[in-house]
CSV table of C-alpha atoms in Angstrom, one decimal:
chain,number,residue,atom,x,y,z
A,1,UNK,CA,0.0,0.0,-0.1
A,2,UNK,CA,1.5,3.1,-0.8
A,3,UNK,CA,2.4,5.4,2.1
A,4,UNK,CA,2.8,2.4,4.4
A,5,UNK,CA,5.5,2.3,6.9
A,6,UNK,CA,5.6,0.8,10.5
A,7,UNK,CA,6.7,2.9,13.8
A,8,UNK,CA,8.2,0.9,16.1
A,9,UNK,CA,7.8,2.9,20.4
A,10,UNK,CA,9.5,0.1,22.6
A,11,UNK,CA,7.9,-2.9,22.6
A,12,UNK,CA,5.0,-1.1,20.8
A,13,UNK,CA,5.1,-1.2,17.0
A,14,UNK,CA,2.0,0.8,14.7
A,15,UNK,CA,1.7,-0.5,11.3
A,16,UNK,CA,0.5,3.2,9.5
A,17,UNK,CA,-1.0,3.3,6.5
A,18,UNK,CA,-1.2,7.5,5.9
A,19,UNK,CA,-1.5,8.6,2.3
A,20,UNK,CA,-3.8,10.8,0.4
A,21,UNK,CA,-7.3,10.4,-0.6
A,22,UNK,CA,-6.2,9.0,-3.8
A,23,UNK,CA,-9.4,11.0,-6.1
A,24,UNK,CA,-7.0,9.6,-9.7
A,25,UNK,CA,-6.8,6.1,-8.8
A,26,UNK,CA,-10.1,4.6,-7.8
A,27,UNK,CA,-7.5,1.0,-7.8
A,28,UNK,CA,-6.4,2.3,-5.2
A,29,UNK,CA,-9.2,3.4,-3.4
A,30,UNK,CA,-10.4,-0.2,-3.4
A,31,UNK,CA,-7.1,-1.9,-2.1
A,32,UNK,CA,-7.7,0.9,1.1
A,33,UNK,CA,-11.4,0.1,1.5
A,34,UNK,CA,-10.1,-3.6,2.2
A,35,UNK,CA,-7.7,-2.4,4.1
A,36,UNK,CA,-10.2,-0.4,6.2
A,37,UNK,CA,-13.1,-2.9,7.0
A,38,UNK,CA,-10.3,-5.1,8.1
A,39,UNK,CA,-8.6,-3.1,10.8
A,40,UNK,CA,-11.6,-1.4,11.2
A,41,UNK,CA,-13.0,-4.2,13.7
A,42,UNK,CA,-9.9,-4.8,15.4
A,43,UNK,CA,-9.6,-2.8,19.0
A,44,UNK,CA,-6.5,-1.8,18.7
A,45,UNK,CA,-7.3,0.2,15.3
A,46,UNK,CA,-7.2,4.3,14.3
A,47,UNK,CA,-9.2,5.3,11.5
A,48,UNK,CA,-8.1,8.7,10.7
A,49,UNK,CA,-9.8,10.8,7.6
A,50,UNK,CA,-8.5,14.4,6.8
A,51,UNK,CA,-6.9,14.3,10.6
A,52,UNK,CA,-10.2,13.4,12.8
A,53,UNK,CA,-10.8,9.9,14.0
A,54,UNK,CA,-13.8,8.6,11.4
A,55,UNK,CA,-16.6,7.8,13.8
A,56,UNK,CA,-18.6,5.5,12.9
A,57,UNK,CA,-16.8,3.9,10.7
A,58,UNK,CA,-19.9,2.9,8.2
A,59,UNK,CA,-20.3,7.4,7.9
A,60,UNK,CA,-16.9,8.4,6.9
A,61,UNK,CA,-16.2,5.6,4.1
A,62,UNK,CA,-19.8,6.1,2.4
A,63,UNK,CA,-19.2,10.0,2.5
A,64,UNK,CA,-15.6,9.2,0.8
A,65,UNK,CA,-17.2,6.6,-1.6
A,66,UNK,CA,-19.8,9.3,-2.5
A,67,UNK,CA,-17.5,11.9,-3.1
A,68,UNK,CA,-14.8,9.5,-4.6
A,69,UNK,CA,-17.8,8.3,-7.2
A,70,UNK,CA,-19.4,12.2,-7.5
A,71,UNK,CA,-15.4,13.5,-8.9
A,72,UNK,CA,-15.4,11.1,-11.2
A,73,UNK,CA,-18.3,11.3,-12.9
A,74,UNK,CA,-17.5,14.7,-13.5
A,75,UNK,CA,-17.2,16.3,-16.9
A,76,UNK,CA,-14.0,17.5,-18.3
A,77,UNK,CA,-13.9,21.2,-19.3
A,78,UNK,CA,-16.4,23.8,-17.7
A,79,UNK,CA,-18.7,21.8,-18.0
A,80,UNK,CA,-17.4,20.6,-14.8
A,81,UNK,CA,-18.6,22.9,-12.5
A,82,UNK,CA,-21.7,23.5,-14.1
A,83,UNK,CA,-21.8,20.1,-13.2
A,84,UNK,CA,-20.9,20.7,-9.8
A,85,UNK,CA,-23.2,23.4,-9.2
A,86,UNK,CA,-26.4,21.1,-10.3
A,87,UNK,CA,-27.3,22.8,-13.7
A,88,UNK,CA,-28.3,21.0,-16.2
A,89,UNK,CA,-27.9,23.9,-19.0
A,90,UNK,CA,-25.9,27.2,-18.8
A,91,UNK,CA,-28.8,29.3,-18.4
A,92,UNK,CA,-30.5,27.6,-15.5
A,93,UNK,CA,-30.3,28.3,-12.4
A,94,UNK,CA,-27.4,26.8,-9.4
A,95,UNK,CA,-29.6,24.0,-7.7
A,96,UNK,CA,-26.3,23.0,-5.5
A,97,UNK,CA,-23.7,25.3,-3.3
A,98,UNK,CA,-21.0,25.5,-5.4
A,99,UNK,CA,-20.8,21.6,-5.1
A,100,UNK,CA,-23.3,18.8,-4.6
A,101,UNK,CA,-22.1,17.9,-0.9
A,102,UNK,CA,-21.7,21.4,0.4
A,103,UNK,CA,-24.6,20.8,3.1
A,104,UNK,CA,-26.3,23.8,5.6
A,105,UNK,CA,-28.4,26.2,3.6
A,106,UNK,CA,-30.8,24.7,1.6
A,107,UNK,CA,-30.9,26.8,-1.9
A,108,UNK,CA,-33.9,25.0,-3.9
A,109,UNK,CA,-37.0,26.3,-2.5
A,110,UNK,CA,-38.5,21.9,-1.7
A,111,UNK,CA,-35.4,21.6,0.5
A,112,UNK,CA,-35.7,19.7,3.6
A,113,UNK,CA,-32.8,18.9,5.4
A,114,UNK,CA,-31.7,22.7,6.7
A,115,UNK,CA,-33.6,26.5,6.3
A,116,UNK,CA,-34.1,27.9,3.2
A,117,UNK,CA,-31.9,30.9,1.3
A,118,UNK,CA,-35.1,33.1,2.2
A,119,UNK,CA,-35.0,32.8,5.8
A,120,UNK,CA,-32.1,34.5,6.2
A,121,UNK,CA,-32.4,37.6,6.4
A,122,UNK,CA,-34.6,40.7,8.2
A,123,UNK,CA,-38.3,42.2,7.2
A,124,UNK,CA,-38.2,45.9,6.7
A,125,UNK,CA,-40.2,47.8,9.3
A,126,UNK,CA,-43.2,47.7,7.2
A,127,UNK,CA,-42.6,44.3,6.2
A,128,UNK,CA,-42.8,45.1,1.8
A,129,UNK,CA,-39.5,43.5,1.6
A,130,UNK,CA,-36.9,41.2,3.1
A,131,UNK,CA,-33.4,41.9,3.1
A,132,UNK,CA,-31.2,38.8,2.5
A,133,UNK,CA,-28.4,37.8,5.0
A,134,UNK,CA,-25.4,36.4,2.5
A,135,UNK,CA,-22.7,36.9,5.3
A,136,UNK,CA,-24.9,34.2,7.3
A,137,UNK,CA,-25.3,32.2,5.1
A,138,UNK,CA,-22.0,32.0,3.8
A,139,UNK,CA,-20.9,31.7,7.2
A,140,UNK,CA,-23.5,28.8,7.8
A,141,UNK,CA,-22.7,27.1,4.8
A,142,UNK,CA,-18.8,26.8,6.2
A,143,UNK,CA,-19.7,25.5,9.6
A,144,UNK,CA,-21.8,23.2,8.2
A,145,UNK,CA,-19.2,21.7,5.6
A,146,UNK,CA,-16.3,21.9,7.8
A,147,UNK,CA,-15.8,18.1,8.4
A,148,UNK,CA,-17.3,17.4,5.2
A,149,UNK,CA,-15.6,15.0,2.7
A,150,UNK,CA,-16.3,17.4,0.0
A,151,UNK,CA,-13.5,19.6,0.6
A,152,UNK,CA,-11.0,17.4,-0.3
A,153,UNK,CA,-11.9,16.9,-3.5
A,154,UNK,CA,-9.6,18.4,-6.0
A,155,UNK,CA,-12.6,20.6,-7.6
A,156,UNK,CA,-13.9,22.0,-5.0
A,157,UNK,CA,-13.2,25.4,-4.7
A,158,UNK,CA,-14.8,27.9,-1.6
A,159,UNK,CA,-15.0,30.7,-4.3
A,160,UNK,CA,-17.3,28.4,-6.0
A,161,UNK,CA,-19.3,27.9,-3.2
A,162,UNK,CA,-19.3,31.7,-2.5
A,163,UNK,CA,-20.1,32.8,-6.0
A,164,UNK,CA,-23.3,30.9,-5.9
A,165,UNK,CA,-23.8,32.9,-2.7
A,166,UNK,CA,-23.0,36.0,-4.5
A,167,UNK,CA,-25.7,35.3,-7.0
A,168,UNK,CA,-28.5,35.4,-4.7
A,169,UNK,CA,-30.9,39.0,-5.0
A,170,UNK,CA,-29.6,40.9,-2.2
A,171,UNK,CA,-33.6,41.9,-1.4
A,172,UNK,CA,-36.6,40.3,-1.7
A,173,UNK,CA,-39.7,41.6,-2.7
A,174,UNK,CA,-42.8,40.3,-1.1
A,175,UNK,CA,-45.8,40.3,-3.2
A,176,UNK,CA,-48.0,37.4,-4.9
A,177,UNK,CA,-46.3,39.0,-8.0
A,178,UNK,CA,-42.6,37.7,-6.1
A,179,UNK,CA,-43.7,34.3,-5.7
A,180,UNK,CA,-43.2,35.4,-1.6
A,181,UNK,CA,-45.4,35.8,1.2
A,182,UNK,CA,-45.2,36.5,4.9
A,183,UNK,CA,-44.0,34.2,7.6
A,184,UNK,CA,-45.5,34.0,11.1
A,185,UNK,CA,-43.8,33.1,14.5
A,186,UNK,CA,-45.8,30.1,15.7
A,187,UNK,CA,-45.3,31.2,19.6
A,188,UNK,CA,-47.3,34.7,17.9
A,189,UNK,CA,-49.5,33.7,15.4
A,190,UNK,CA,-50.0,37.4,14.2
A,191,UNK,CA,-46.5,38.6,14.0
A,192,UNK,CA,-44.2,38.4,11.0
A,193,UNK,CA,-40.9,36.8,11.0
A,194,UNK,CA,-40.0,36.3,7.8
A,195,UNK,CA,-40.9,35.3,4.2
A,196,UNK,CA,-41.9,32.1,2.5
A,197,UNK,CA,-41.5,30.9,-1.0
A,198,UNK,CA,-44.9,29.7,-2.7
A,199,UNK,CA,-44.9,28.5,-5.7
A,200,UNK,CA,-48.5,26.9,-7.3
A,201,UNK,CA,-46.2,25.1,-9.7
A,202,UNK,CA,-44.9,22.5,-7.3
A,203,UNK,CA,-46.9,23.2,-4.0
A,204,UNK,CA,-50.0,19.9,-3.8
A,205,UNK,CA,-52.8,21.3,-2.4
A,206,UNK,CA,-54.9,18.5,-1.2
A,207,UNK,CA,-58.5,19.5,0.4
A,208,UNK,CA,-60.5,17.5,2.0
A,209,UNK,CA,-64.0,18.6,2.8
A,210,UNK,CA,-65.7,17.5,6.8
A,211,UNK,CA,-69.1,18.7,6.6
A,212,UNK,CA,-71.0,19.8,10.0
A,213,UNK,CA,-73.2,17.2,11.7
A,214,UNK,CA,-76.7,17.9,10.0
A,215,UNK,CA,-74.9,19.9,7.4
A,216,UNK,CA,-76.0,18.6,3.5
A,217,UNK,CA,-72.7,18.8,2.0
A,218,UNK,CA,-73.6,19.6,-2.0
A,219,UNK,CA,-75.4,22.7,-0.4
A,220,UNK,CA,-74.0,26.1,-0.6
A,221,UNK,CA,-74.7,28.2,3.1
A,222,UNK,CA,-76.2,31.4,2.0
A,223,UNK,CA,-75.5,34.3,3.7
A,224,UNK,CA,-76.8,34.7,7.1
A,225,UNK,CA,-78.3,38.5,8.4
A,226,UNK,CA,-80.3,38.0,11.8
A,227,UNK,CA,-82.6,40.7,12.9
A,228,UNK,CA,-81.4,41.8,16.9
A,229,UNK,CA,-80.6,45.2,17.7
A,230,UNK,CA,-78.7,46.5,20.7
A,231,UNK,CA,-81.9,47.8,22.4
A,232,UNK,CA,-82.6,43.5,22.6
A,233,UNK,CA,-79.9,43.2,24.6
A,234,UNK,CA,-81.4,44.5,28.0
A,235,UNK,CA,-78.8,44.4,31.6
A,236,UNK,CA,-75.2,44.9,29.5
A,237,UNK,CA,-75.2,48.5,29.0
A,238,UNK,CA,-71.4,48.6,29.6
A,239,UNK,CA,-71.0,45.3,27.8
A,240,UNK,CA,-72.9,47.0,24.4
A,241,UNK,CA,-70.9,49.9,24.6
A,242,UNK,CA,-67.4,47.8,24.5
A,243,UNK,CA,-68.6,45.2,22.0
A,244,UNK,CA,-69.0,48.3,19.9
A,245,UNK,CA,-66.6,50.0,19.8
A,246,UNK,CA,-64.4,47.0,19.9
A,247,UNK,CA,-66.5,44.7,16.7
A,248,UNK,CA,-68.8,47.5,15.0
A,249,UNK,CA,-66.0,50.1,14.5
A,250,UNK,CA,-63.9,48.6,12.1
A,251,UNK,CA,-66.5,46.4,10.1
A,252,UNK,CA,-68.5,50.4,9.3
A,253,UNK,CA,-65.3,52.5,9.9
A,254,UNK,CA,-62.5,50.0,8.0
A,255,UNK,CA,-61.0,53.0,6.3
A,256,UNK,CA,-60.5,54.7,9.1
A,257,UNK,CA,-58.2,52.5,10.4
A,258,UNK,CA,-56.0,51.8,7.3
A,259,UNK,CA,-55.3,55.7,7.3
A,260,UNK,CA,-54.0,56.1,11.1
A,261,UNK,CA,-52.5,52.2,10.1
A,262,UNK,CA,-54.0,50.5,13.1
A,263,UNK,CA,-54.0,47.0,13.4
A,264,UNK,CA,-58.3,46.7,14.1
A,265,UNK,CA,-58.7,43.9,16.9
A,266,UNK,CA,-58.9,40.6,16.4
A,267,UNK,CA,-62.1,39.9,18.4
A,268,UNK,CA,-63.4,40.1,21.9
A,269,UNK,CA,-64.2,36.9,24.5
A,270,UNK,CA,-68.0,37.3,26.0
A,271,UNK,CA,-67.7,35.3,29.6
A,272,UNK,CA,-70.8,35.2,31.5
A,273,UNK,CA,-73.2,32.2,33.0
A,274,UNK,CA,-75.6,30.8,30.2
A,275,UNK,CA,-78.9,33.6,29.4
A,276,UNK,CA,-77.1,36.3,30.5
A,277,UNK,CA,-77.2,37.9,26.5
A,278,UNK,CA,-73.9,36.4,25.1
A,279,UNK,CA,-75.2,35.0,22.2
A,280,UNK,CA,-77.9,38.0,21.7
A,281,UNK,CA,-74.9,40.4,22.2
A,282,UNK,CA,-72.9,38.7,18.9
A,283,UNK,CA,-76.3,38.8,17.1
A,284,UNK,CA,-76.9,42.3,17.8
A,285,UNK,CA,-73.5,43.3,15.9
A,286,UNK,CA,-74.0,41.2,13.2
A,287,UNK,CA,-77.2,42.5,13.2
A,288,UNK,CA,-76.3,46.7,13.4
A,289,UNK,CA,-73.3,46.5,10.5
A,290,UNK,CA,-75.0,44.1,8.1
A,291,UNK,CA,-72.8,40.9,8.7
A,292,UNK,CA,-72.7,37.3,8.2
A,293,UNK,CA,-73.3,35.6,11.5
A,294,UNK,CA,-71.8,32.4,12.1
A,295,UNK,CA,-72.8,31.0,15.0
A,296,UNK,CA,-70.4,27.4,16.0
A,297,UNK,CA,-70.2,25.7,18.8
A,298,UNK,CA,-67.0,24.3,20.5
A,299,UNK,CA,-67.6,21.0,21.4
A,300,UNK,CA,-69.5,19.9,17.5
A,301,UNK,CA,-65.9,21.2,16.0
A,302,UNK,CA,-64.7,18.3,17.3
A,303,UNK,CA,-63.8,14.8,15.4
A,304,UNK,CA,-63.5,11.2,16.0
A,305,UNK,CA,-61.1,11.3,12.9
A,306,UNK,CA,-56.6,13.4,13.5
A,307,UNK,CA,-57.1,16.8,11.5
A,308,UNK,CA,-60.8,16.2,10.8
A,309,UNK,CA,-61.3,19.3,14.1
A,310,UNK,CA,-58.6,21.3,12.0
A,311,UNK,CA,-60.6,21.1,8.7
A,312,UNK,CA,-64.3,22.1,10.2
A,313,UNK,CA,-62.6,24.8,12.0
A,314,UNK,CA,-60.8,26.1,8.3
A,315,UNK,CA,-64.7,25.6,6.3
A,316,UNK,CA,-66.1,28.2,9.3
A,317,UNK,CA,-63.6,30.8,8.6
A,318,UNK,CA,-63.5,30.4,4.8
A,319,UNK,CA,-67.4,30.5,5.0
A,320,UNK,CA,-67.0,34.3,7.1
A,321,UNK,CA,-64.6,34.8,4.4
A,322,UNK,CA,-66.9,34.4,1.6
A,323,UNK,CA,-69.4,36.3,3.4
A,324,UNK,CA,-67.4,39.3,4.6
A,325,UNK,CA,-67.9,41.0,6.5
A,326,UNK,CA,-68.9,38.4,8.7
A,327,UNK,CA,-68.8,37.9,12.5
A,328,UNK,CA,-68.1,34.2,13.9
A,329,UNK,CA,-69.3,33.6,17.7
A,330,UNK,CA,-67.9,30.1,19.0
A,331,UNK,CA,-69.4,29.2,21.8
A,332,UNK,CA,-68.7,27.3,24.7
A,333,UNK,CA,-65.1,27.7,23.6
A,334,UNK,CA,-63.2,26.6,26.3
A,335,UNK,CA,-63.8,22.5,24.1
A,336,UNK,CA,-61.3,23.7,21.8
A,337,UNK,CA,-59.0,26.4,23.7
A,338,UNK,CA,-57.5,24.5,25.9
A,339,UNK,CA,-54.5,25.6,27.5
A,340,UNK,CA,-51.5,25.1,25.5
A,341,UNK,CA,-48.6,24.2,27.7
A,342,UNK,CA,-51.2,21.4,29.0
A,343,UNK,CA,-50.7,17.5,29.2
A,344,UNK,CA,-53.7,16.9,26.8
A,345,UNK,CA,-53.5,15.0,23.8
A,346,UNK,CA,-50.9,15.7,21.1
A,347,UNK,CA,-54.4,17.5,19.1
A,348,UNK,CA,-55.4,19.9,21.5
A,349,UNK,CA,-51.9,22.1,21.1
A,350,UNK,CA,-53.4,21.3,17.0
A,351,UNK,CA,-56.9,22.4,17.0
A,352,UNK,CA,-55.2,25.8,19.0
A,353,UNK,CA,-52.5,26.5,16.5
A,354,UNK,CA,-55.2,26.2,14.1
A,355,UNK,CA,-57.8,28.3,15.6
A,356,UNK,CA,-55.0,31.1,16.2
A,357,UNK,CA,-54.0,31.3,12.7
């Protein structure tokens, strides 16, 4: 074997095979692989690749073989660089970071192993543009790939990786025309934290309709505006005034909120014993604002099927959007919105998350 020598130290004798990875000679690698497979099972053996101990052995050997195979498939000449970038044609976009084995950031929108490149950066104050942090992308690629076998490939070069990063846009417009929309945080669904990709050519949407109990699946739900006035709600003057300020004004004077840059309230909680006018008050708001009214009881949303409760909840809000302006009254809310930090079943947390969305 090339690089074989013996090191004597007292009564101990070390047999060492110190050789560079044979990218130009696949036959030498096959001989070296036999040695690795043999001595790798010995208790006194040490296998190092790139100066670092290889553990587990099979993973390190697999990585090296993958890089060796990739190098021998690489075409000669200018097409070799396109192969490393994953570019099928000279006019196509790169699908890898200048090397097929560089990891840490997903360049493609459908990548699942790491965060996509458009998650590195921050939104502008008006949430209309996203400034890409190319320095953070480069640092992440260097950090994750520091121990990868691809760094020993003769065709690997960090300038090629930097060139792909530099080709990314400096900022991205948040609009349907650009294909990017706001991305909201999981802990605070009302706060934008970045952008996400909207690609109708690659997104597959599967909608399964789960009709509410007693609902005709094929029948269209008509617009429903009740005939209850504020004067019909007796003994709740303070509650009526508070609900009018919070719920009625955004529906009847939405232009004022837009002009002042104010976000209307997202909803209210009506609490009290049965019979004190909670449902009547919601009907009065819908009547006075000529809004469609959806009254849903919390328990009737729950389904025995996984994902069925979330689907029925989405249908309620979909009907409200179709008949906007609309008011949704969720009666017995505690049946749906349990404590998020409780020890309940996992699907309860998913239903709460769907409600927040």
